[in-house]
Amino acid sequence: FILNDHLQRFDASHKDILQELHDFDSIISNIDRNMEQKRAMTRRLMEGILSNDLRYITESKRRGDIARIVENKRKWSLNKFINRYGFELFKGIRVWLLTPEVVSDIIPMEMGLFDLLIFDEASQMYVEKGIPSIYRAKKVVIAGDHKQLRPSSLGTGRVTYDEDEDDEEEMMNGALEEESLLDLARARYDSILLNFHYRSRYEELIAFSNYAFYGGKLYVSPNIVQPERPPIEVIKVDGTWVDRHNEAEADKVVELLREFFLTRQNRETVGIITFNVSQRDLVYDRIEEYAATDPAFATAVSEEMKRFDNGEDVGLFVKNIESVQGDERDVIIFSVAYAKNEDGKLMQRFGWLNMRGGENRLNVAISRAKKKIFIVDSIEPEDLQVDGLKSDGPRILKKYLQYAKAVSDGNTPLAHSILQSFIPSRDEYADEIGSETPVMNRVYTALVRKGYTVEKNIGIGGYTIDLAVKQDNRFILGIECDSHIYSLSKDTRERDYHRQKYLESRGWHIHRVWTPGMYKNPEAEISKIVTAIEHAELAP
């Protein structure tokens, strides 16, 4: 009687909230319609603005002068041309894609010339390289990932300061203590985390980076369909480390490349990443040698090397680990190269991994694949002796190789354990992941009794789906309860709208179960789930 009385009073006090929850789907539909209308209006507005702006060039009194200069065999320098016709150019061309160096070379030193300046890959830019561009802008957006590559001082001619300096110079030097433009921005201003991951089709490809570098805070869509072969495959060879390269691994990499060209079904793209320059050069040489004896392979390599898709370079590449930031391919083939030498000893020399920020290079490399990773190596992870090292790079490499082996072997519990080792047990986030609630268990039991195959806590990324209904080898419906996971996200719009839209964009059908509704009328809530399952079964 007491419990029933509490529930009745709970129901009365939350009647308005329940009504809002019941209207959730209609709210989402209205938001979708409004967003589509906004996009259409924005597109028409921009087309009108750009068309009108072009008139500054096409209808300019100096149009003839501009045309003659452009057509003349003796070209003006860009500086001279922009200084003379800058008014027409900046009115007629609204978007400029330039490097900071080019901005300094050709764009007038005019404060606030651009309404908005966007820096991309700001983690790789020294502070002083960005200041001239910032001076020319009214507003600035600095985008980058501090867990990826840092600036390289090689050939940059960085500014340095003497110990004896006045107050103004000391303030300037304080800014330069932040190595990259991104570091300075993060130290001085609030930042926004773009935490929805879109690149990888299978969560195993990005899960390690998510936990090792981002504390498990990325939204990663659980797999709807489990692939026939693991998304990460480790291939062992009996290689030897000689002159900083490994011939057996290079041969296996080319063998995999040949097999890839023969068996791919949708013209997937491919890239090869090596852990040093010597191994990269050896792989290049091996590709050329095999191509000389196999015309079909030679043709495939030639076509892939110069392949573009909608103007984007998606061709075959062979790069060392420091050169792949910004690249992505469907399939990535790694050659680790580390192996015992001719004397049977494994030299514990980790090169770039031991350098400051070496672990960031690893993060970049292992997050380039959309569909598949092959790792060709000659050692076991346990062969790497990393205890006592000051840098994080070698330790994270060892854990990654352990994780990759677990995924390759289908040892999901071990893979999960390795990922969780990066999250402190006292972390609220780690405590909540994978936990179950009474509502979740009630829904699970009710659906199983009705004959459905249901799994709990779907996904190895931090933000799992509470329940999912499985049919054959595919999840047809994800069920989210307003439980522990939602307490981790304080922004209601992100929780209720953006996350659901993200999952739907990755192919999921999502149904929500509200705790008050389950207590008020559980039969009605289960009936709604069954209806959602039936609709999902009919969906393409």
Coordinates of C-alpha atoms in Angstrom, one line a residue:
F1 CA 0.0 0.0 0.0
I2 CA 2.8 2.4 0.9
L3 CA 4.7 1.7 -2.3
N4 CA 1.5 2.2 -4.4
D5 CA 0.8 5.5 -2.6
H6 CA 4.3 6.7 -3.3
L7 CA 3.9 5.8 -7.0
Q8 CA 0.6 7.6 -7.2
R9 CA 2.1 10.8 -5.7
F10 CA 5.1 10.4 -8.0
D11 CA 2.9 10.1 -11.0
A12 CA 0.8 13.2 -10.1
S13 CA 3.9 15.4 -9.4
H14 CA 5.6 14.4 -12.7
K15 CA 2.6 14.5 -15.0
D16 CA 3.8 17.4 -17.0
I17 CA 7.3 15.8 -17.3
L18 CA 5.8 12.6 -18.5
Q19 CA 3.8 14.5 -21.2
E20 CA 7.0 16.1 -22.4
L21 CA 8.7 12.7 -22.6
H22 CA 5.8 11.2 -24.5
D23 CA 6.1 14.1 -27.0
F24 CA 9.8 13.5 -27.5
D25 CA 9.5 11.9 -31.0
S26 CA 7.3 14.8 -32.3
I27 CA 9.8 17.3 -30.8
I28 CA 12.7 15.5 -32.7
S29 CA 10.6 15.6 -35.9
N30 CA 10.0 19.3 -35.6
I31 CA 13.7 20.0 -35.0
D32 CA 14.6 17.9 -38.1
R33 CA 12.1 19.9 -40.2
N34 CA 13.3 23.2 -38.9
M35 CA 17.0 22.3 -39.4
E36 CA 16.3 21.2 -43.0
Q37 CA 14.4 24.5 -43.7
K38 CA 17.3 26.4 -42.1
R39 CA 19.9 24.6 -44.3
A40 CA 17.8 25.3 -47.5
M41 CA 17.4 29.0 -46.5
T42 CA 21.1 29.3 -45.7
R43 CA 22.1 27.7 -49.1
R44 CA 19.8 30.2 -51.0
L45 CA 21.1 33.1 -49.0
M46 CA 24.8 32.2 -49.6
E47 CA 24.2 31.6 -53.3
G48 CA 22.6 35.1 -53.5
I49 CA 25.4 36.7 -51.6
L50 CA 28.1 35.0 -53.6
S51 CA 26.4 35.9 -56.9
N52 CA 26.0 39.5 -55.8
D53 CA 29.6 39.7 -54.7
L54 CA 31.0 38.4 -58.0
R55 CA 29.6 41.5 -59.6
Y56 CA 32.3 43.5 -58.0
I57 CA 34.6 41.7 -60.4
T58 CA 32.4 41.1 -63.4
E59 CA 30.9 44.5 -63.4
S60 CA 33.9 46.5 -62.1
K61 CA 35.0 49.4 -64.2
R62 CA 38.5 47.8 -63.9
R63 CA 37.3 44.5 -65.3
G64 CA 39.1 45.0 -68.6
D65 CA 42.3 45.9 -66.8
I66 CA 42.0 42.7 -64.7
A67 CA 41.3 40.5 -67.7
R68 CA 44.3 42.0 -69.6
I69 CA 46.7 41.3 -66.7
V70 CA 45.5 37.8 -66.3
E71 CA 45.8 37.0 -70.0
N72 CA 49.1 38.7 -70.4
K73 CA 52.1 36.3 -70.8
R74 CA 54.1 38.5 -68.4
K75 CA 52.3 37.8 -65.2
W76 CA 52.3 40.2 -62.3
S77 CA 53.4 39.1 -58.9
L78 CA 50.6 38.1 -56.5
N79 CA 51.6 40.9 -54.1
K80 CA 51.4 43.5 -56.8
F81 CA 48.1 42.2 -58.2
I82 CA 46.4 41.9 -54.8
N83 CA 47.6 45.4 -53.8
R84 CA 46.2 46.9 -57.0
Y85 CA 42.9 45.0 -57.2
G86 CA 42.4 43.9 -53.6
F87 CA 39.0 45.7 -53.3
E88 CA 37.5 43.6 -56.1
L89 CA 39.2 40.4 -55.0
F90 CA 38.1 40.5 -51.4
K91 CA 34.6 41.6 -52.3
G92 CA 34.2 38.9 -55.0
I93 CA 36.0 36.0 -53.3
R94 CA 34.6 35.3 -49.9
V95 CA 36.5 32.2 -48.9
W96 CA 40.4 32.0 -49.1
L97 CA 42.3 28.7 -48.4
L98 CA 45.8 29.6 -47.5
T99 CA 48.8 28.6 -45.4
P100 CA 50.0 31.1 -42.7
E101 CA 53.1 31.6 -44.7
V102 CA 51.2 32.6 -47.8
V103 CA 48.9 34.9 -45.8
S104 CA 52.1 36.7 -44.7
D105 CA 53.5 36.8 -48.2
I106 CA 50.5 38.1 -50.3
I107 CA 47.6 39.3 -48.1
P108 CA 47.8 43.0 -47.1
M109 CA 48.7 43.7 -43.4
E110 CA 45.3 45.1 -42.6
M111 CA 43.7 44.5 -39.2
G112 CA 40.3 42.8 -39.4
L113 CA 40.5 42.2 -43.1
F114 CA 38.7 38.8 -42.7
D115 CA 35.5 38.4 -40.8
L116 CA 36.4 34.9 -39.7
L117 CA 39.7 33.0 -39.6
I118 CA 39.8 29.2 -39.1
F119 CA 43.0 27.4 -38.2
D120 CA 43.0 23.7 -38.9
E121 CA 45.5 21.2 -37.5
A122 CA 46.6 23.9 -35.1
S123 CA 48.5 21.4 -32.9
Q124 CA 51.2 21.5 -35.6
M125 CA 51.6 25.3 -35.8
Y126 CA 54.0 27.3 -33.8
V127 CA 52.4 30.3 -32.1
E128 CA 54.4 32.9 -33.9
K129 CA 53.4 31.4 -37.3
G130 CA 49.8 32.1 -36.6
I131 CA 50.0 35.6 -35.2
P132 CA 50.2 37.5 -38.5
S133 CA 47.0 35.8 -39.7
I134 CA 45.2 36.4 -36.5
Y135 CA 46.0 40.2 -36.8
R136 CA 44.1 40.1 -40.1
A137 CA 40.9 38.6 -38.7
K138 CA 38.0 39.9 -36.6
K139 CA 37.2 36.4 -35.1
V140 CA 39.3 33.3 -34.9
V141 CA 38.5 29.6 -34.5
I142 CA 41.4 27.4 -33.6
A143 CA 40.8 23.7 -34.3
G144 CA 43.1 20.9 -33.6
D145 CA 43.9 17.8 -31.5
H146 CA 46.5 18.1 -28.7
K147 CA 46.8 14.3 -28.8
Q148 CA 48.1 14.4 -32.3
L149 CA 51.3 15.7 -33.9
R150 CA 53.1 18.6 -32.4
P151 CA 55.0 21.3 -34.4
S152 CA 58.3 20.2 -35.9
S153 CA 61.2 22.6 -35.5
L154 CA 63.0 21.2 -38.5
G155 CA 63.7 24.0 -40.9
T156 CA 61.3 26.4 -39.3
G157 CA 63.7 29.0 -38.2
R158 CA 61.9 29.6 -34.9
V159 CA 62.2 32.9 -33.1
T160 CA 64.3 32.7 -29.9
Y161 CA 64.9 35.3 -27.2
D162 CA 67.9 36.2 -25.1
E163 CA 67.8 36.0 -21.3
D164 CA 68.1 39.8 -21.0
E165 CA 64.7 41.2 -22.1
D166 CA 62.4 44.0 -21.1
D167 CA 58.8 43.5 -19.8
E168 CA 57.2 43.5 -23.2
E169 CA 59.6 40.9 -24.5
E170 CA 59.0 38.8 -21.4
M171 CA 55.2 38.8 -22.1
M172 CA 55.9 37.7 -25.6
N173 CA 58.2 35.0 -24.5
G174 CA 55.5 33.8 -22.1
A175 CA 53.2 33.2 -25.1
L176 CA 56.0 31.3 -26.9
E177 CA 56.4 28.9 -24.0
E178 CA 53.2 27.3 -25.3
E179 CA 54.6 25.3 -28.1
S180 CA 51.7 25.2 -30.5
L181 CA 49.0 27.7 -31.3
L182 CA 46.5 25.1 -30.1
D183 CA 48.4 24.8 -26.7
L184 CA 48.2 28.6 -26.3
A185 CA 44.5 28.7 -27.1
R186 CA 43.7 25.8 -24.7
A187 CA 45.6 27.6 -22.0
R188 CA 43.9 30.9 -22.4
Y189 CA 40.4 30.1 -23.6
D190 CA 37.5 27.7 -23.1
S191 CA 37.4 24.8 -25.6
I192 CA 34.7 22.6 -27.1
L193 CA 35.3 18.9 -27.5
L194 CA 34.1 17.5 -30.8
N195 CA 33.4 14.1 -29.4
F196 CA 31.4 12.3 -32.0
H197 CA 33.6 9.9 -34.0
Y198 CA 32.6 9.3 -37.6
R199 CA 35.6 7.8 -39.5
S200 CA 35.7 4.2 -38.4
R201 CA 33.0 1.8 -39.4
Y202 CA 33.9 -0.7 -36.6
E203 CA 34.4 0.5 -33.1
E204 CA 37.5 -1.8 -32.5
L205 CA 39.4 0.5 -34.9
I206 CA 39.1 3.6 -32.7
A207 CA 38.5 2.1 -29.3
F208 CA 42.1 2.0 -28.3
S209 CA 42.7 5.7 -29.2
N210 CA 39.5 6.6 -27.4
Y211 CA 40.6 5.1 -24.1
A212 CA 44.4 5.6 -24.3
F213 CA 44.3 9.2 -25.4
Y214 CA 40.8 10.6 -24.8
G215 CA 39.8 9.0 -21.5
G216 CA 37.0 7.0 -23.2
K217 CA 35.0 10.3 -23.7
L218 CA 34.5 9.9 -27.5
Y219 CA 31.1 8.9 -28.7
V220 CA 31.7 5.7 -30.8
S221 CA 28.9 3.9 -32.5
P222 CA 28.6 0.2 -31.5
N223 CA 28.8 -2.2 -34.4
I224 CA 25.4 -3.0 -36.0
V225 CA 26.9 -6.0 -37.8
Q226 CA 29.9 -7.9 -36.6
P227 CA 32.3 -8.4 -39.5
E228 CA 33.1 -12.0 -40.6
R229 CA 36.8 -11.3 -39.9
P230 CA 38.1 -9.1 -37.1
P231 CA 38.6 -5.4 -37.9
I232 CA 42.2 -5.7 -36.7
E233 CA 44.3 -8.6 -37.9
V234 CA 47.8 -9.3 -36.6
I235 CA 50.0 -11.2 -39.0
K236 CA 53.2 -12.7 -37.6
V237 CA 56.3 -13.1 -39.7
D238 CA 59.8 -14.4 -38.9
G239 CA 61.5 -11.2 -39.5
T240 CA 65.0 -9.9 -38.6
W241 CA 66.0 -6.3 -37.8
V242 CA 68.9 -5.4 -40.0
D243 CA 70.0 -1.8 -40.9
R244 CA 66.8 -0.4 -39.4
H245 CA 64.5 -2.4 -41.6
N246 CA 62.8 -5.8 -41.8
E247 CA 62.7 -7.6 -45.2
A248 CA 60.3 -10.3 -44.2
E249 CA 57.7 -7.8 -43.1
A250 CA 58.2 -5.7 -46.3
D251 CA 57.5 -8.9 -48.4
K252 CA 54.4 -9.7 -46.4
V253 CA 53.1 -6.2 -46.8
V254 CA 53.4 -6.4 -50.5
E255 CA 51.7 -9.8 -50.5
L256 CA 48.8 -8.3 -48.5
L257 CA 48.6 -5.5 -51.0
R258 CA 48.4 -7.8 -53.9
E259 CA 45.7 -9.9 -52.2
F260 CA 43.8 -6.7 -51.4
F261 CA 43.7 -5.6 -55.0
L262 CA 42.4 -9.1 -56.0
T263 CA 39.8 -9.5 -53.4
R264 CA 38.3 -6.1 -52.6
Q265 CA 34.7 -5.7 -53.5
N266 CA 34.0 -2.0 -53.4
R267 CA 37.2 -0.5 -54.6
E268 CA 38.3 0.3 -51.1
T269 CA 41.2 2.6 -50.6
V270 CA 44.5 1.5 -48.9
G271 CA 47.5 3.0 -47.2
I272 CA 50.7 1.5 -45.8
I273 CA 52.3 2.9 -42.6
T274 CA 55.8 2.0 -41.4
F275 CA 57.4 2.8 -38.1
N276 CA 60.5 4.4 -39.7
V277 CA 61.8 5.9 -42.9
S278 CA 64.1 2.9 -43.7
Q279 CA 61.2 0.5 -43.7
R280 CA 59.1 2.8 -45.8
D281 CA 61.8 3.0 -48.4
L282 CA 62.2 -0.8 -48.4
V283 CA 58.4 -1.3 -48.9
Y284 CA 58.5 1.1 -51.8
D285 CA 61.4 -0.9 -53.4
R286 CA 59.5 -4.2 -52.9
I287 CA 56.4 -2.8 -54.5
E288 CA 58.4 -1.7 -57.5
E289 CA 60.2 -5.1 -57.7
Y290 CA 56.9 -7.1 -57.6
A291 CA 55.3 -4.7 -60.1
A292 CA 58.1 -5.4 -62.5
T293 CA 57.2 -9.1 -62.6
D294 CA 53.4 -8.8 -62.4
P295 CA 51.7 -6.5 -65.0
A296 CA 48.3 -6.7 -63.3
F297 CA 49.8 -5.7 -60.0
A298 CA 51.7 -2.9 -61.7
T299 CA 48.6 -1.6 -63.3
A300 CA 46.7 -1.6 -60.0
V301 CA 49.5 0.2 -58.2
S302 CA 49.8 2.8 -60.9
E303 CA 46.0 3.5 -60.9
E304 CA 45.8 3.6 -57.1
M305 CA 48.8 5.9 -56.7
K306 CA 47.1 8.7 -58.6
R307 CA 43.5 8.0 -57.6
F308 CA 41.2 10.9 -56.7
D309 CA 37.6 10.9 -55.6
N310 CA 35.6 14.2 -56.0
G311 CA 38.9 16.1 -56.1
E312 CA 40.3 14.4 -52.9
D313 CA 43.5 12.4 -53.0
V314 CA 42.5 8.8 -51.9
G315 CA 45.4 7.1 -53.6
L316 CA 47.7 4.4 -52.3
F317 CA 50.3 5.8 -50.0
V318 CA 53.4 4.4 -48.3
K319 CA 54.4 6.7 -45.4
N320 CA 56.3 6.6 -42.2
I321 CA 54.4 7.2 -39.1
E322 CA 55.3 10.9 -38.8
S323 CA 53.7 11.8 -42.2
V324 CA 50.2 10.5 -42.0
Q325 CA 48.2 13.1 -40.1
G326 CA 45.2 14.2 -42.2
D327 CA 45.2 11.0 -44.2
E328 CA 42.5 8.3 -44.0
R329 CA 41.9 5.1 -46.0
D330 CA 39.5 2.2 -45.9
V331 CA 42.3 -0.2 -45.1
I332 CA 45.6 0.5 -43.4
I333 CA 48.5 -2.0 -43.4
F334 CA 51.2 -1.5 -40.7
S335 CA 54.7 -2.7 -40.7
V336 CA 56.1 -2.5 -37.2
A337 CA 59.6 -3.7 -38.3
Y338 CA 60.9 -4.1 -34.8
A339 CA 62.5 -7.6 -34.5
K340 CA 65.4 -9.5 -33.1
N341 CA 68.7 -8.8 -34.8
E342 CA 71.0 -11.3 -36.4
D343 CA 72.4 -12.2 -33.0
G344 CA 68.9 -13.0 -31.7
K345 CA 68.7 -9.9 -29.5
L346 CA 65.8 -7.4 -29.5
M347 CA 67.3 -4.0 -29.0
Q348 CA 65.0 -1.8 -26.8
R349 CA 65.5 1.3 -28.9
F350 CA 62.2 3.0 -29.6
G351 CA 63.4 6.1 -31.6
W352 CA 60.6 8.6 -32.1
L353 CA 58.4 6.8 -29.5
N354 CA 60.9 7.9 -26.8
M355 CA 60.7 11.5 -27.9
R356 CA 58.4 14.1 -26.3
G357 CA 55.0 13.6 -27.9
G358 CA 56.0 10.3 -29.4
E359 CA 52.8 8.7 -28.2
N360 CA 50.9 11.3 -30.3
R361 CA 52.5 10.0 -33.4
L362 CA 51.2 6.5 -32.5
N363 CA 47.7 7.9 -31.9
V364 CA 47.6 9.5 -35.4
A365 CA 48.8 6.3 -37.1
I366 CA 46.4 3.9 -35.4
S367 CA 43.3 6.1 -36.1
R368 CA 43.6 6.3 -39.9
A369 CA 41.5 3.3 -40.9
K370 CA 37.8 3.3 -41.8
K371 CA 37.2 -0.4 -42.2
K372 CA 40.3 -2.6 -41.5
I373 CA 43.8 -2.7 -40.0
F374 CA 46.4 -5.3 -40.8
I375 CA 49.5 -5.3 -38.5
V376 CA 52.5 -7.1 -39.8
D377 CA 55.1 -7.7 -37.1
S378 CA 57.8 -10.0 -35.9
I379 CA 57.6 -9.8 -32.1
E380 CA 55.2 -10.5 -29.3
P381 CA 54.1 -7.5 -27.2
E382 CA 55.7 -9.1 -24.2
D383 CA 59.1 -8.9 -25.9
L384 CA 59.0 -5.1 -25.4
Q385 CA 60.7 -4.2 -22.1
V386 CA 59.1 -0.8 -21.2
D387 CA 59.2 -0.8 -17.4
G388 CA 61.2 2.1 -16.1
L389 CA 61.1 4.2 -19.2
K390 CA 60.2 7.8 -18.7
S391 CA 58.2 8.4 -21.9
D392 CA 54.7 7.0 -22.5
G393 CA 55.2 6.1 -26.1
P394 CA 56.8 2.6 -25.7
R395 CA 54.3 1.6 -23.0
I396 CA 51.3 2.6 -25.1
L397 CA 52.8 0.8 -28.1
K398 CA 53.1 -2.4 -26.1
K399 CA 49.5 -2.1 -24.9
Y400 CA 48.3 -1.4 -28.4
L401 CA 50.0 -4.5 -29.7
Q402 CA 48.4 -6.5 -26.9
Y403 CA 45.0 -5.0 -27.7
A404 CA 45.4 -5.6 -31.4
K405 CA 46.3 -9.3 -30.7
A406 CA 43.3 -9.7 -28.5
V407 CA 41.0 -8.3 -31.2
S408 CA 42.6 -10.4 -33.9
D409 CA 42.2 -13.5 -31.7
G410 CA 38.6 -12.7 -30.9
N411 CA 39.4 -12.4 -27.2
T412 CA 36.9 -9.7 -26.4
P413 CA 37.2 -9.8 -22.6
L414 CA 40.9 -9.3 -22.8
A415 CA 40.5 -6.4 -25.3
H416 CA 38.0 -4.8 -22.9
S417 CA 40.3 -5.3 -19.9
I418 CA 43.2 -3.5 -21.8
L419 CA 40.9 -0.6 -22.6
Q420 CA 39.6 -0.3 -19.1
S421 CA 43.2 -0.2 -17.7
F422 CA 43.5 3.4 -19.0
I423 CA 40.5 4.6 -16.9
P424 CA 41.1 5.0 -13.2
S425 CA 38.7 2.8 -11.2
R426 CA 37.6 5.8 -9.1
D427 CA 36.5 7.6 -12.2
E428 CA 32.7 8.1 -12.2
Y429 CA 32.8 7.3 -15.9
A430 CA 34.5 3.9 -15.4
D431 CA 32.2 3.0 -12.6
E432 CA 29.1 3.7 -14.6
I433 CA 30.0 1.9 -17.9
G434 CA 28.5 -1.5 -18.2
S435 CA 26.3 -1.2 -15.1
E436 CA 22.7 -2.4 -15.2
T437 CA 19.5 -0.8 -13.8
P438 CA 16.2 -2.3 -12.7
V439 CA 14.4 -0.8 -15.7
M440 CA 17.0 -2.2 -18.1
N441 CA 16.7 -5.7 -16.6
R442 CA 12.8 -5.6 -16.6
V443 CA 12.8 -4.7 -20.3
Y444 CA 15.4 -7.4 -21.0
T445 CA 13.4 -10.1 -19.2
A446 CA 10.2 -9.1 -20.9
L447 CA 11.6 -9.2 -24.4
V448 CA 13.4 -12.5 -23.8
R449 CA 10.2 -14.0 -22.6
K450 CA 8.6 -12.9 -25.9
G451 CA 11.2 -14.9 -27.8
Y452 CA 13.5 -12.0 -28.9
T453 CA 17.3 -12.3 -28.8
V454 CA 18.5 -9.4 -26.7
E455 CA 22.0 -8.3 -25.6
K456 CA 23.0 -5.9 -22.9
N457 CA 25.6 -3.0 -22.9
I458 CA 26.3 -3.1 -26.6
G459 CA 29.7 -1.6 -27.6
I460 CA 33.2 -1.3 -26.3
G461 CA 33.3 2.4 -26.6
G462 CA 32.4 4.2 -23.4
Y463 CA 28.9 5.2 -24.4
T464 CA 27.3 1.9 -24.8
I465 CA 23.7 1.1 -25.9
D466 CA 21.7 -0.4 -23.0
L467 CA 19.9 -3.1 -24.9
A468 CA 19.8 -4.3 -28.5
V469 CA 17.6 -6.8 -30.3
K470 CA 19.5 -9.1 -32.5
Q471 CA 18.3 -10.9 -35.6
D472 CA 20.7 -13.2 -37.4
N473 CA 24.1 -11.4 -37.2
R474 CA 22.6 -7.9 -37.0
F475 CA 21.2 -5.6 -34.4
I476 CA 17.9 -4.3 -35.6
L477 CA 16.9 -2.1 -32.7
G478 CA 18.8 -0.3 -29.9
I479 CA 17.0 0.4 -26.7
E480 CA 18.1 3.3 -24.5
C481 CA 16.8 3.6 -20.9
D482 CA 17.0 7.0 -19.1
S483 CA 19.5 5.4 -16.8
H484 CA 23.2 5.8 -15.7
I485 CA 24.5 6.9 -19.1
Y486 CA 22.4 10.0 -19.2
S487 CA 23.7 11.3 -15.9
L488 CA 27.1 11.5 -17.6
S489 CA 25.9 14.1 -20.0
K490 CA 24.6 17.3 -18.5
D491 CA 23.6 19.0 -21.7
T492 CA 20.1 17.9 -22.5
R493 CA 20.3 18.7 -26.2
E494 CA 23.4 16.6 -26.6
R495 CA 21.9 13.7 -24.6
D496 CA 18.5 13.6 -26.1
Y497 CA 19.0 14.9 -29.7
H498 CA 22.6 14.8 -30.9
R499 CA 23.5 11.4 -29.6
Q500 CA 20.3 9.8 -31.1
K501 CA 20.9 11.6 -34.4
Y502 CA 24.5 10.4 -34.3
L503 CA 23.5 6.8 -33.8
E504 CA 20.9 7.0 -36.5
S505 CA 23.4 8.4 -38.9
R506 CA 25.5 5.3 -38.2
G507 CA 22.5 3.0 -39.2
W508 CA 21.0 2.4 -35.8
H509 CA 17.2 2.3 -35.1
I510 CA 16.8 3.7 -31.6
H511 CA 13.9 3.4 -29.2
R512 CA 13.7 5.1 -25.8
V513 CA 12.3 3.8 -22.6
W514 CA 11.5 6.2 -19.8
T515 CA 11.7 5.0 -16.2
P516 CA 8.4 6.7 -15.0
G517 CA 6.5 5.1 -17.9
M518 CA 7.9 1.6 -17.0
Y519 CA 6.6 2.0 -13.4
K520 CA 3.3 3.5 -14.4
N521 CA 2.4 1.0 -17.2
P522 CA 5.1 -1.5 -18.0
E523 CA 2.8 -3.5 -20.4
A524 CA 2.2 -0.4 -22.5
E525 CA 5.9 0.4 -22.6
I526 CA 6.8 -3.2 -23.7
S527 CA 4.1 -3.1 -26.3
K528 CA 5.7 0.1 -27.7
I529 CA 9.1 -1.7 -27.9
V530 CA 7.5 -4.7 -29.8
T531 CA 6.0 -2.3 -32.3
A532 CA 9.4 -0.6 -32.7
I533 CA 11.0 -4.0 -33.3
E534 CA 8.4 -4.8 -36.0
H535 CA 9.0 -1.5 -37.8
A536 CA 12.7 -2.1 -37.6
E537 CA 12.4 -5.5 -39.1
L538 CA 10.7 -3.9 -42.2
A539 CA 13.3 -1.2 -42.5
P540 CA 15.9 -1.5 -45.3

